[in-house]
GROMACS .gro file of C-alpha atoms in nm:
model
  485
    1MET     CA    1  -2.797   1.784  -2.560
    2SER     CA    2  -3.061   1.877  -2.818
    3ARG     CA    3  -3.259   1.586  -2.953
    4ILE     CA    4  -3.299   1.507  -3.323
    5PRO     CA    5  -3.656   1.433  -3.440
    6GLY     CA    6  -3.688   1.071  -3.550
    7LEU     CA    7  -3.374   0.959  -3.366
    8LYS     CA    8  -3.484   0.733  -3.080
    9THR     CA    9  -3.325   0.774  -2.738
   10ARG     CA   10  -3.446   0.439  -2.594
   11ARG     CA   11  -3.483   0.590  -2.248
   12ASN     CA   12  -3.827   0.432  -2.195
   13ALA     CA   13  -3.675   0.094  -2.278
   14GLU     CA   14  -3.408   0.164  -2.015
   15LEU     CA   15  -3.676   0.251  -1.759
   16GLY     CA   16  -3.865  -0.072  -1.831
   17LEU     CA   17  -3.550  -0.282  -1.797
   18LEU     CA   18  -3.467  -0.100  -1.475
   19ALA     CA   19  -3.810  -0.184  -1.331
   20PHE     CA   20  -3.763  -0.549  -1.426
   21ALA     CA   21  -3.418  -0.557  -1.262
   22MET     CA   22  -3.553  -0.414  -0.938
   23ALA     CA   23  -3.837  -0.668  -0.940
   24LEU     CA   24  -3.575  -0.945  -0.953
   25VAL     CA   25  -3.385  -0.787  -0.663
   26ALA     CA   26  -3.708  -0.763  -0.459
   27ALA     CA   27  -3.785  -1.130  -0.537
   28PHE     CA   28  -3.435  -1.233  -0.424
   29GLY     CA   29  -3.471  -1.043  -0.095
   30ALA     CA   30  -3.819  -1.187  -0.034
   31THR     CA   31  -3.696  -1.542  -0.094
   32VAL     CA   32  -3.409  -1.489   0.151
   33GLU     CA   33  -3.644  -1.377   0.428
   34ALA     CA   34  -3.892  -1.657   0.353
   35ASN     CA   35  -3.615  -1.916   0.385
   36LYS     CA   36  -3.458  -1.764   0.697
   37TYR     CA   37  -3.771  -1.665   0.891
   38ASP     CA   38  -4.038  -1.888   0.728
   39GLN     CA   39  -4.230  -1.568   0.661
   40LEU     CA   40  -4.187  -1.225   0.506
   41GLN     CA   41  -4.097  -0.938   0.734
   42PRO     CA   42  -4.319  -0.628   0.698
   43ASN     CA   43  -4.028  -0.421   0.561
   44PHE     CA   44  -3.885  -0.681   0.320
   45TRP     CA   45  -3.958  -0.452   0.026
   46VAL     CA   46  -3.777  -0.145   0.163
   47PRO     CA   47  -3.419  -0.221   0.039
   48ALA     CA   48  -3.542  -0.286  -0.316
   49ALA     CA   49  -3.760   0.027  -0.304
   50LEU     CA   50  -3.469   0.243  -0.188
   51LEU     CA   51  -3.247   0.102  -0.460
   52SER     CA   52  -3.521   0.169  -0.716
   53ILE     CA   53  -3.536   0.535  -0.610
   54LEU     CA   54  -3.157   0.570  -0.633
   55PHE     CA   55  -3.134   0.413  -0.978
   56LEU     CA   56  -3.435   0.611  -1.095
   57GLY     CA   57  -3.251   0.928  -0.998
   58LEU     CA   58  -2.952   0.830  -1.214
   59HIS     CA   59  -3.189   0.734  -1.496
   60ILE     CA   60  -3.337   1.085  -1.487
   61VAL     CA   61  -2.988   1.237  -1.507
   62VAL     CA   62  -2.905   1.013  -1.804
   63ARG     CA   63  -3.236   1.100  -1.970
   64TYR     CA   64  -3.148   1.471  -1.973
   65VAL     CA   65  -2.769   1.488  -2.010
   66ALA     CA   66  -2.698   1.171  -2.212
   67PRO     CA   67  -3.030   1.094  -2.388
   68TYR     CA   68  -2.872   0.870  -2.653
   69ALA     CA   69  -2.667   0.658  -2.411
   70ASP     CA   70  -2.688   0.280  -2.429
   71PRO     CA   71  -3.020   0.173  -2.269
   72VAL     CA   72  -2.887  -0.163  -2.147
   73LEU     CA   73  -2.588  -0.054  -1.937
   74LEU     CA   74  -2.768   0.109  -1.644
   75PRO     CA   75  -3.032  -0.165  -1.586
   76THR     CA   76  -2.775  -0.445  -1.611
   77VAL     CA   77  -2.538  -0.283  -1.362
   78ALA     CA   78  -2.833  -0.195  -1.135
   79LEU     CA   79  -2.934  -0.563  -1.130
   80ILE     CA   80  -2.585  -0.678  -1.026
   81ASN     CA   81  -2.554  -0.399  -0.768
   82GLY     CA   82  -2.899  -0.479  -0.629
   83ILE     CA   83  -2.824  -0.852  -0.601
   84GLY     CA   84  -2.503  -0.761  -0.418
   85VAL     CA   85  -2.687  -0.545  -0.165
   86ALA     CA   86  -2.954  -0.815  -0.117
   87PHE     CA   87  -2.692  -1.087  -0.062
   88LEU     CA   88  -2.497  -0.876   0.186
   89ARG     CA   89  -2.820  -0.817   0.377
   90ARG     CA   90  -2.872  -1.193   0.366
   91ILE     CA   91  -2.536  -1.227   0.550
   92ASP     CA   92  -2.654  -0.972   0.808
   93ILE     CA   93  -2.970  -1.177   0.863
   94ALA     CA   94  -2.766  -1.495   0.911
   95ASN     CA   95  -2.539  -1.323   1.163
   96ALA     CA   96  -2.841  -1.188   1.353
   97ILE     CA   97  -2.997  -1.535   1.372
   98ASN     CA   98  -2.668  -1.686   1.492
   99ASP     CA   99  -2.647  -1.418   1.761
  100LYS     CA  100  -3.015  -1.479   1.850
  101LYS     CA  101  -3.113  -1.124   1.762
  102GLY     CA  102  -3.409  -0.984   1.574
  103PRO     CA  103  -3.407  -0.892   1.204
  104PRO     CA  104  -3.133  -0.637   1.125
  105GLY     CA  105  -3.228  -0.281   1.040
  106ILE     CA  106  -3.232  -0.163   0.681
  107PHE     CA  107  -2.925   0.056   0.732
  108SER     CA  108  -2.733  -0.170   0.970
  109GLY     CA  109  -2.460  -0.421   0.900
  110ILE     CA  110  -2.266  -0.463   0.578
  111GLY     CA  111  -2.586  -0.459   0.373
  112GLY     CA  112  -2.680  -0.118   0.511
  113ARG     CA  113  -2.330   0.017   0.450
  114GLN     CA  114  -2.338  -0.111   0.093
  115LEU     CA  115  -2.670   0.067   0.043
  116ALA     CA  116  -2.507   0.391   0.161
  117TRP     CA  117  -2.205   0.334  -0.065
  118THR     CA  118  -2.442   0.279  -0.356
  119LEU     CA  119  -2.594   0.621  -0.292
  120ILE     CA  120  -2.249   0.785  -0.289
  121ALA     CA  121  -2.139   0.594  -0.601
  122LEU     CA  122  -2.448   0.699  -0.794
  123ILE     CA  123  -2.397   1.062  -0.693
  124LEU     CA  124  -2.041   1.043  -0.829
  125ALA     CA  125  -2.163   0.882  -1.152
  126ALA     CA  126  -2.426   1.153  -1.196
  127ALA     CA  127  -2.167   1.423  -1.123
  128LEU     CA  128  -1.935   1.283  -1.391
  129LEU     CA  129  -2.218   1.287  -1.647
  130LEU     CA  130  -2.309   1.642  -1.552
  131LEU     CA  131  -1.952   1.775  -1.554
  132ILE     CA  132  -1.812   1.590  -1.855
  133ARG     CA  133  -2.039   1.664  -2.149
  134ASP     CA  134  -1.775   1.559  -2.405
  135HIS     CA  135  -1.548   1.265  -2.327
  136ARG     CA  136  -1.271   1.412  -2.544
  137ASN     CA  137  -1.217   1.689  -2.290
  138VAL     CA  138  -1.069   1.432  -2.052
  139SER     CA  139  -0.769   1.391  -2.285
  140LYS     CA  140  -0.653   1.741  -2.183
  141TYR     CA  141  -0.563   1.601  -1.841
  142ALA     CA  142  -0.417   1.268  -1.959
  143TYR     CA  143  -0.066   1.316  -1.821
  144THR     CA  144  -0.196   1.451  -1.490
  145LEU     CA  145  -0.432   1.156  -1.458
  146GLY     CA  146  -0.154   0.912  -1.551
  147LEU     CA  147   0.084   1.048  -1.289
  148THR     CA  148  -0.191   1.054  -1.026
  149GLY     CA  149  -0.282   0.695  -1.113
  150ILE     CA  150   0.077   0.576  -1.070
  151VAL     CA  151   0.104   0.752  -0.733
  152LEU     CA  152  -0.225   0.605  -0.612
  153MET     CA  153  -0.119   0.259  -0.724
  154MET     CA  154   0.218   0.271  -0.546
  155ILE     CA  155   0.113   0.434  -0.217
  156PRO     CA  156   0.006   0.105  -0.048
  157ALA     CA  157   0.336  -0.058  -0.151
  158VAL     CA  158   0.546   0.194   0.043
  159LEU     CA  159   0.322   0.212   0.350
  160PRO     CA  160   0.374  -0.016   0.653
  161GLY     CA  161   0.181  -0.341   0.637
  162SER     CA  162  -0.018  -0.244   0.946
  163ILE     CA  163  -0.206   0.023   0.750
  164SER     CA  164  -0.197  -0.123   0.398
  165GLU     CA  165  -0.210  -0.503   0.414
  166VAL     CA  166  -0.527  -0.716   0.414
  167ASN     CA  167  -0.508  -1.095   0.375
  168GLY     CA  168  -0.148  -1.077   0.255
  169ALA     CA  169  -0.203  -0.816  -0.021
  170LYS     CA  170  -0.093  -0.452   0.022
  171LEU     CA  171  -0.374  -0.278  -0.163
  172TRP     CA  172  -0.532  -0.059   0.104
  173ILE     CA  173  -0.488   0.261   0.299
  174LYS     CA  174  -0.637   0.214   0.646
  175LEU     CA  175  -0.667   0.503   0.892
  176GLY     CA  176  -0.875   0.400   1.190
  177ALA     CA  177  -1.227   0.314   1.076
  178PHE     CA  178  -1.160   0.467   0.732
  179SER     CA  179  -1.013   0.255   0.454
  180ILE     CA  180  -0.978   0.300   0.080
  181GLN     CA  181  -0.838   0.093  -0.207
  182PRO     CA  182  -0.666   0.355  -0.427
  183GLY     CA  183  -0.587   0.107  -0.703
  184GLU     CA  184  -0.955   0.098  -0.799
  185PHE     CA  185  -0.940   0.464  -0.899
  186ALA     CA  186  -0.590   0.431  -1.045
  187LYS     CA  187  -0.708   0.192  -1.314
  188LEU     CA  188  -0.954   0.450  -1.449
  189MET     CA  189  -0.683   0.715  -1.464
  190LEU     CA  190  -0.436   0.481  -1.633
  191VAL     CA  191  -0.692   0.385  -1.898
  192THR     CA  192  -0.722   0.754  -1.990
  193PHE     CA  193  -0.344   0.799  -2.003
  194PHE     CA  194  -0.285   0.481  -2.206
  195ALA     CA  195  -0.553   0.583  -2.456
  196TYR     CA  196  -0.409   0.932  -2.502
  197TYR     CA  197  -0.051   0.803  -2.533
  198LEU     CA  198  -0.139   0.533  -2.786
  199VAL     CA  199  -0.346   0.769  -3.000
  200ARG     CA  200  -0.035   0.983  -3.038
  201LYS     CA  201   0.215   0.699  -3.081
  202ARG     CA  202   0.019   0.431  -3.267
  203GLU     CA  203   0.182   0.506  -3.603
  204VAL     CA  204   0.528   0.434  -3.462
  205LEU     CA  205   0.413   0.129  -3.265
  206SER     CA  206   0.243  -0.013  -3.576
  207LEU     CA  207   0.570  -0.035  -3.771
  208ALA     CA  208   0.691  -0.390  -3.833
  209SER     CA  209   1.051  -0.508  -3.824
  210LYS     CA  210   1.049  -0.882  -3.897
  211ARG     CA  211   0.787  -1.135  -4.000
  212PHE     CA  212   0.790  -1.469  -3.817
  213LEU     CA  213   0.531  -1.747  -3.863
  214GLY     CA  214   0.310  -1.508  -4.053
  215ILE     CA  215   0.313  -1.246  -3.775
  216ASP     CA  216   0.470  -0.901  -3.807
  217PHE     CA  217   0.677  -0.821  -3.499
  218PRO     CA  218   0.762  -0.463  -3.391
  219ARG     CA  219   1.104  -0.306  -3.401
  220GLY     CA  220   1.325  -0.356  -3.097
  221ARG     CA  221   1.338   0.016  -3.025
  222ASP     CA  222   0.957   0.025  -2.995
  223LEU     CA  223   0.948  -0.230  -2.712
  224GLY     CA  224   1.028   0.038  -2.453
  225PRO     CA  225   0.669   0.120  -2.343
  226VAL     CA  226   0.573  -0.248  -2.307
  227VAL     CA  227   0.888  -0.337  -2.115
  228THR     CA  228   0.837  -0.036  -1.886
  229VAL     CA  229   0.478  -0.132  -1.801
  230TRP     CA  230   0.589  -0.497  -1.763
  231LEU     CA  231   0.856  -0.402  -1.508
  232PHE     CA  232   0.603  -0.182  -1.331
  233SER     CA  233   0.353  -0.469  -1.309
  234LEU     CA  234   0.623  -0.698  -1.165
  235LEU     CA  235   0.697  -0.436  -0.899
  236VAL     CA  236   0.326  -0.442  -0.813
  237LEU     CA  237   0.337  -0.823  -0.797
  238VAL     CA  238   0.637  -0.822  -0.564
  239PHE     CA  239   0.572  -0.525  -0.336
  240GLU     CA  240   0.192  -0.521  -0.327
  241LYS     CA  241   0.187  -0.903  -0.323
  242ASP     CA  242  -0.107  -0.936  -0.560
  243LEU     CA  243  -0.109  -1.119  -0.893
  244GLY     CA  244  -0.453  -0.988  -0.992
  245THR     CA  245  -0.355  -0.621  -0.975
  246ALA     CA  246  -0.036  -0.681  -1.175
  247LEU     CA  247  -0.227  -0.878  -1.438
  248LEU     CA  248  -0.497  -0.610  -1.455
  249TYR     CA  249  -0.258  -0.321  -1.524
  250PHE     CA  250  -0.034  -0.504  -1.768
  251GLY     CA  251  -0.322  -0.671  -1.951
  252LEU     CA  252  -0.497  -0.336  -1.983
  253PHE     CA  253  -0.198  -0.175  -2.151
  254VAL     CA  254  -0.125  -0.464  -2.386
  255VAL     CA  255  -0.486  -0.498  -2.502
  256THR     CA  256  -0.521  -0.121  -2.553
  257LEU     CA  257  -0.197  -0.133  -2.753
  258TYR     CA  258  -0.337  -0.416  -2.965
  259VAL     CA  259  -0.661  -0.225  -3.032
  260ALA     CA  260  -0.463   0.084  -3.131
  261THR     CA  261  -0.219  -0.092  -3.365
  262GLU     CA  262  -0.406  -0.412  -3.465
  263ARG     CA  263  -0.079  -0.602  -3.428
  264SER     CA  264  -0.132  -0.947  -3.275
  265SER     CA  265   0.242  -0.961  -3.209
  266TRP     CA  266   0.191  -0.723  -2.917
  267LEU     CA  267  -0.042  -0.977  -2.753
  268ILE     CA  268   0.215  -1.254  -2.799
  269ILE     CA  269   0.497  -1.038  -2.659
  270GLY     CA  270   0.277  -0.931  -2.367
  271LEU     CA  271   0.180  -1.287  -2.275
  272LEU     CA  272   0.539  -1.411  -2.294
  273LEU     CA  273   0.665  -1.124  -2.080
  274PHE     CA  274   0.397  -1.158  -1.815
  275PHE     CA  275   0.402  -1.536  -1.773
  276GLY     CA  276   0.783  -1.535  -1.787
  277GLY     CA  277   0.792  -1.273  -1.510
  278VAL     CA  278   0.540  -1.463  -1.299
  279TYR     CA  279   0.736  -1.788  -1.331
  280LEU     CA  280   1.057  -1.606  -1.239
  281ALA     CA  281   0.885  -1.461  -0.930
  282TYR     CA  282   0.771  -1.812  -0.835
  283LEU     CA  283   1.126  -1.953  -0.864
  284LEU     CA  284   1.269  -1.665  -0.663
  285GLY     CA  285   1.001  -1.716  -0.398
  286ALA     CA  286   1.101  -2.082  -0.366
  287SER     CA  287   1.474  -2.016  -0.351
  288VAL     CA  288   1.518  -1.667  -0.206
  289GLY     CA  289   1.189  -1.586  -0.032
  290GLY     CA  290   1.175  -1.229   0.094
  291PRO     CA  291   0.935  -1.013  -0.110
  292PHE     CA  292   0.862  -1.309  -0.340
  293ALA     CA  293   0.754  -1.542  -0.057
  294ASN     CA  294   0.389  -1.432  -0.053
  295PHE     CA  295   0.341  -1.505  -0.423
  296TYR     CA  296   0.512  -1.843  -0.383
  297ASP     CA  297   0.276  -1.932  -0.097
  298ARG     CA  298  -0.030  -1.838  -0.305
  299ALA     CA  299   0.098  -2.038  -0.600
  300GLU     CA  300   0.155  -2.344  -0.380
  301ILE     CA  301  -0.198  -2.315  -0.239
  302TRP     CA  302  -0.334  -2.287  -0.593
  303LEU     CA  303  -0.141  -2.595  -0.711
  304ASN     CA  304  -0.234  -2.815  -0.413
  305PRO     CA  305  -0.530  -2.665  -0.223
  306PHE     CA  306  -0.638  -2.996  -0.063
  307SER     CA  307  -0.296  -3.101   0.065
  308GLN     CA  308  -0.266  -3.120   0.442
  309ALA     CA  309   0.044  -2.899   0.442
  310ASN     CA  310  -0.128  -2.615   0.255
  311TYR     CA  311  -0.449  -2.656   0.454
  312GLU     CA  312  -0.256  -2.599   0.778
  313ARG     CA  313   0.002  -2.352   0.644
  314ALA     CA  314   0.070  -2.080   0.903
  315SER     CA  315   0.135  -1.796   0.655
  316GLY     CA  316  -0.195  -1.806   0.469
  317ASN     CA  317  -0.357  -2.145   0.419
  318SER     CA  318  -0.594  -2.297   0.163
  319TYR     CA  319  -0.895  -2.313   0.397
  320GLN     CA  320  -1.074  -2.023   0.225
  321LEU     CA  321  -1.023  -2.166  -0.124
  322VAL     CA  322  -1.133  -2.515  -0.018
  323GLN     CA  323  -1.447  -2.384   0.152
  324GLY     CA  324  -1.530  -2.181  -0.157
  325LEU     CA  325  -1.492  -2.482  -0.385
  326LEU     CA  326  -1.708  -2.693  -0.151
  327GLY     CA  327  -1.972  -2.418  -0.152
  328LEU     CA  328  -1.982  -2.411  -0.531
  329GLY     CA  329  -2.006  -2.790  -0.537
  330THR     CA  330  -2.288  -2.789  -0.283
  331GLY     CA  331  -2.490  -2.548  -0.497
  332GLY     CA  332  -2.491  -2.782  -0.795
  333LEU     CA  333  -2.688  -2.673  -1.102
  334PHE     CA  334  -2.980  -2.495  -0.939
  335GLY     CA  335  -2.846  -2.397  -0.595
  336THR     CA  336  -2.997  -2.437  -0.251
  337GLY     CA  337  -3.208  -2.123  -0.295
  338PRO     CA  338  -3.150  -1.766  -0.169
  339GLY     CA  339  -3.113  -1.780   0.208
  340ALA     CA  340  -3.097  -2.161   0.224
  341GLY     CA  341  -2.721  -2.205   0.196
  342SER     CA  342  -2.429  -2.168   0.440
  343PRO     CA  343  -2.217  -1.886   0.297
  344LEU     CA  344  -2.077  -1.794   0.641
  345SER     CA  345  -1.862  -2.109   0.625
  346VAL     CA  346  -1.650  -1.930   0.362
  347PRO     CA  347  -1.412  -1.670   0.512
  348GLU     CA  348  -1.447  -1.320   0.362
  349VAL     CA  349  -1.756  -1.427   0.169
  350GLN     CA  350  -1.870  -1.064   0.160
  351ASN     CA  351  -1.553  -0.959  -0.027
  352ASP     CA  352  -1.356  -1.148  -0.290
  353PHE     CA  353  -1.541  -1.479  -0.230
  354ILE     CA  354  -1.893  -1.348  -0.282
  355PHE     CA  355  -1.916  -1.550  -0.603
  356ALA     CA  356  -1.870  -1.869  -0.398
  357GLY     CA  357  -2.146  -1.772  -0.153
  358LEU     CA  358  -2.385  -1.678  -0.431
  359GLY     CA  359  -2.295  -1.988  -0.631
  360GLU     CA  360  -2.404  -2.210  -0.344
  361GLU     CA  361  -2.749  -2.049  -0.330
  362ILE     CA  362  -2.827  -1.975  -0.697
  363GLY     CA  363  -2.632  -2.265  -0.847
  364LEU     CA  364  -2.442  -2.294  -1.172
  365PHE     CA  365  -2.734  -2.166  -1.378
  366GLY     CA  366  -2.784  -1.858  -1.161
  367LEU     CA  367  -2.412  -1.783  -1.149
  368SER     CA  368  -2.392  -1.824  -1.527
  369ALA     CA  369  -2.677  -1.574  -1.566
  370LEU     CA  370  -2.486  -1.330  -1.345
  371LEU     CA  371  -2.174  -1.375  -1.558
  372VAL     CA  372  -2.380  -1.315  -1.871
  373CYS     CA  373  -2.472  -0.977  -1.722
  374TYR     CA  374  -2.102  -0.891  -1.690
  375VAL     CA  375  -2.039  -1.008  -2.046
  376LEU     CA  376  -2.330  -0.794  -2.162
  377ILE     CA  377  -2.181  -0.485  -1.995
  378ALA     CA  378  -1.844  -0.548  -2.161
  379MET     CA  379  -2.007  -0.608  -2.500
  380ARG     CA  380  -2.213  -0.289  -2.484
  381GLY     CA  381  -1.901  -0.099  -2.389
  382LEU     CA  382  -1.716  -0.244  -2.688
  383ARG     CA  383  -2.012  -0.157  -2.907
  384ALA     CA  384  -1.982   0.203  -2.793
  385ALA     CA  385  -1.610   0.188  -2.875
  386ILE     CA  386  -1.685   0.069  -3.227
  387GLY     CA  387  -1.954   0.331  -3.285
  388VAL     CA  388  -1.779   0.644  -3.160
  389ARG     CA  389  -1.575   0.820  -3.427
  390ASP     CA  390  -1.281   0.968  -3.236
  391SER     CA  391  -0.976   0.753  -3.162
  392PHE     CA  392  -0.946   0.858  -2.798
  393GLY     CA  393  -1.307   0.757  -2.724
  394LYS     CA  394  -1.255   0.421  -2.894
  395LEU     CA  395  -0.953   0.335  -2.681
  396VAL     CA  396  -1.106   0.461  -2.356
  397ALA     CA  397  -1.431   0.267  -2.405
  398GLY     CA  398  -1.245  -0.044  -2.518
  399GLY     CA  399  -0.999  -0.020  -2.228
  400LEU     CA  400  -1.270   0.030  -1.966
  401SER     CA  401  -1.475  -0.261  -2.103
  402PHE     CA  402  -1.172  -0.489  -2.105
  403THR     CA  403  -1.076  -0.379  -1.753
  404LEU     CA  404  -1.415  -0.480  -1.617
  405GLY     CA  405  -1.411  -0.814  -1.798
  406LEU     CA  406  -1.054  -0.895  -1.693
  407GLN     CA  407  -1.126  -0.809  -1.329
  408VAL     CA  408  -1.421  -1.049  -1.323
  409PHE     CA  409  -1.205  -1.319  -1.487
  410VAL     CA  410  -0.927  -1.270  -1.232
  411ILE     CA  411  -1.170  -1.302  -0.941
  412LEU     CA  412  -1.364  -1.597  -1.077
  413GLY     CA  413  -1.041  -1.767  -1.185
  414GLY     CA  414  -0.904  -1.742  -0.832
  415ILE     CA  415  -1.223  -1.874  -0.670
  416THR     CA  416  -1.252  -2.172  -0.905
  417GLY     CA  417  -0.881  -2.260  -0.892
  418LEU     CA  418  -0.802  -2.156  -1.248
  419ILE     CA  419  -0.536  -1.905  -1.133
  420PRO     CA  420  -0.387  -1.821  -0.790
  421LEU     CA  421  -0.605  -1.623  -0.553
  422THR     CA  422  -0.595  -1.244  -0.583
  423GLY     CA  423  -0.699  -0.951  -0.365
  424GLN     CA  424  -0.942  -0.807  -0.620
  425THR     CA  425  -1.307  -0.742  -0.536
  426THR     CA  426  -1.602  -0.840  -0.756
  427PRO     CA  427  -1.735  -0.528  -0.935
  428PHE     CA  428  -2.075  -0.412  -0.800
  429LEU     CA  429  -2.117  -0.724  -0.582
  430SER     CA  430  -1.851  -0.725  -0.312
  431SER     CA  431  -1.877  -0.520   0.004
  432GLY     CA  432  -1.678  -0.197   0.000
  433GLY     CA  433  -1.702   0.159  -0.120
  434SER     CA  434  -1.381   0.199  -0.323
  435SER     CA  435  -1.468  -0.067  -0.578
  436LEU     CA  436  -1.831   0.041  -0.602
  437MET     CA  437  -1.750   0.409  -0.655
  438ALA     CA  438  -1.474   0.344  -0.908
  439ASN     CA  439  -1.681   0.101  -1.112
  440TRP     CA  440  -1.984   0.331  -1.121
  441LEU     CA  441  -1.752   0.604  -1.251
  442LEU     CA  442  -1.642   0.353  -1.515
  443ILE     CA  443  -2.004   0.294  -1.615
  444ALA     CA  444  -2.072   0.669  -1.624
  445MET     CA  445  -1.784   0.713  -1.868
  446LEU     CA  446  -1.918   0.432  -2.086
  447LEU     CA  447  -2.261   0.598  -2.081
  448ARG     CA  448  -2.103   0.926  -2.191
  449ILE     CA  449  -1.910   0.763  -2.476
  450SER     CA  450  -2.210   0.555  -2.585
  451ASN     CA  451  -2.414   0.876  -2.594
  452ALA     CA  452  -2.161   1.018  -2.843
  453SER     CA  453  -2.165   0.689  -3.033
  454ARG     CA  454  -2.542   0.659  -3.069
  455GLY     CA  455  -2.633   1.028  -3.079
  456PRO     CA  456  -2.607   1.290  -3.353
  457ALA     CA  457  -2.257   1.364  -3.480
  458VAL     CA  458  -2.113   1.670  -3.308
  459GLY     CA  459  -1.756   1.753  -3.401
  460GLY     CA  460  -1.676   1.392  -3.484
  461GLY     CA  461  -1.818   1.245  -3.164
  462GLY     CA  462  -2.100   1.033  -3.302
  463PRO     CA  463  -2.166   0.806  -3.597
  464GLU     CA  464  -2.252   0.918  -3.947
  465ARG     CA  465  -2.616   1.016  -4.005
  466PRO     CA  466  -2.809   1.031  -4.332
  467GLY     CA  467  -2.772   1.377  -4.483
  468PRO     CA  468  -2.520   1.578  -4.683
  469LYS     CA  469  -2.232   1.385  -4.832
  470LYS     CA  470  -1.942   1.343  -4.591
  471ALA     CA  471  -1.570   1.321  -4.646
  472PRO     CA  472  -1.447   0.967  -4.726
  473THR     CA  473  -1.321   0.754  -4.439
  474GLN     CA  474  -1.034   0.514  -4.402
  475LEU     CA  475  -0.997   0.235  -4.145
  476HIS     CA  476  -0.667   0.229  -3.963
  477GLY     CA  477  -0.586   0.000  -3.674
  478ALA     CA  478  -0.949  -0.058  -3.570
  479MET     CA  479  -1.008   0.321  -3.557
  480THR     CA  480  -1.186   0.532  -3.817
  481GLU     CA  481  -1.024   0.862  -3.903
  482VAL     CA  482  -1.177   1.135  -4.119
  483ILE     CA  483  -0.961   1.231  -4.417
  484LYS     CA  484  -0.989   1.597  -4.492
  485PRO     CA  485  -1.042   1.674  -4.863
   0.00000   0.00000   0.00000
């Protein structure tokens, strides 16, 4: 993209923030080794240095192919990703000490694997930026992406539990040592399809039928898309046995619909449908069992995690949740310090309970700072959605930002007992390649859209710039459309 004289790209600011983020990651890793070994190992700096090189490579790609992209997104995500790699290496160190072995190698254990997955994820993010120079081109493949997303989402549900089920949730495809969570990629494809569909249908879906308590409700005939996605999310809840995935897909569609139409009635209808469906699934699990039994068990554990019956339940007990809550309580406000806690007492601490392990060591203040980073990513994504001029870009950026925020809420809500436990992984923190690759693709798309938002206007992609008089604009449903004279 050609640069406009006088229009700042903020790439040097991004580089400075990236250096600061990597310094924090290096400090975290050094503190872990100081607490575990009472001294620093000679190679303590290597993981942070390798991460710095990887993120610097993506920064260079952004500098040349998306020079006007948001300068805060990449450093913030790099910080979270780096802390995740450092904490997973901290688990490797604890396991090595328990097994009376020497310090683990840089590329060994779950920390080493996460470092390798980070490399692959960053290559995919760079490839997306290089291949997709205009985010609007993605809309050409909206129906293909939507169909592919639905297929990817439903594959684990129809596979035998032996190759798809982990901890009660059927979200995986496992073939020997290889495993993948296709739902992580499906959400990106469905965001694109929802955005394209709602851009085309928003006029119809914005029509009001009746006004009740000051709120305009849609016509009955227009409820079809919402009811369809609602039924689909309930099928996910029942057959994939995961509340978080069902909530993620349905919430994504309803919020994107609200952004497109600016009708709060869609939010009310969506909430009533979802919570009504969840309650119905709970009642059926208590009375009928069968495919609803897993959700009923998780709900019972959520309602009474400290009861003796749930603690000793054969089909999935509350031990993991209780240990996570105790870990968070042990951390207090300031935490025990990196490397000074006991995260291995929490089952699956490297996956969906990584927040609990980190919370014990960095405390409430440290965990709050980490959550602020997630909020910052979502806010910058929404800012890109507001700034970009085309409707498709607005809905894609808004949907991706909401998806990330909702996924973090679902995970943190399950760990803290706010909602039943889910099978979702924490973006950029948890061990695993599927989540890391999918979420870096999400960030790459936000970088591309923010580049169009902040950069010079090209065919309606960016904001208005001082210059010749433009055609008047009109605001419709939170999206700005150009009115041709």
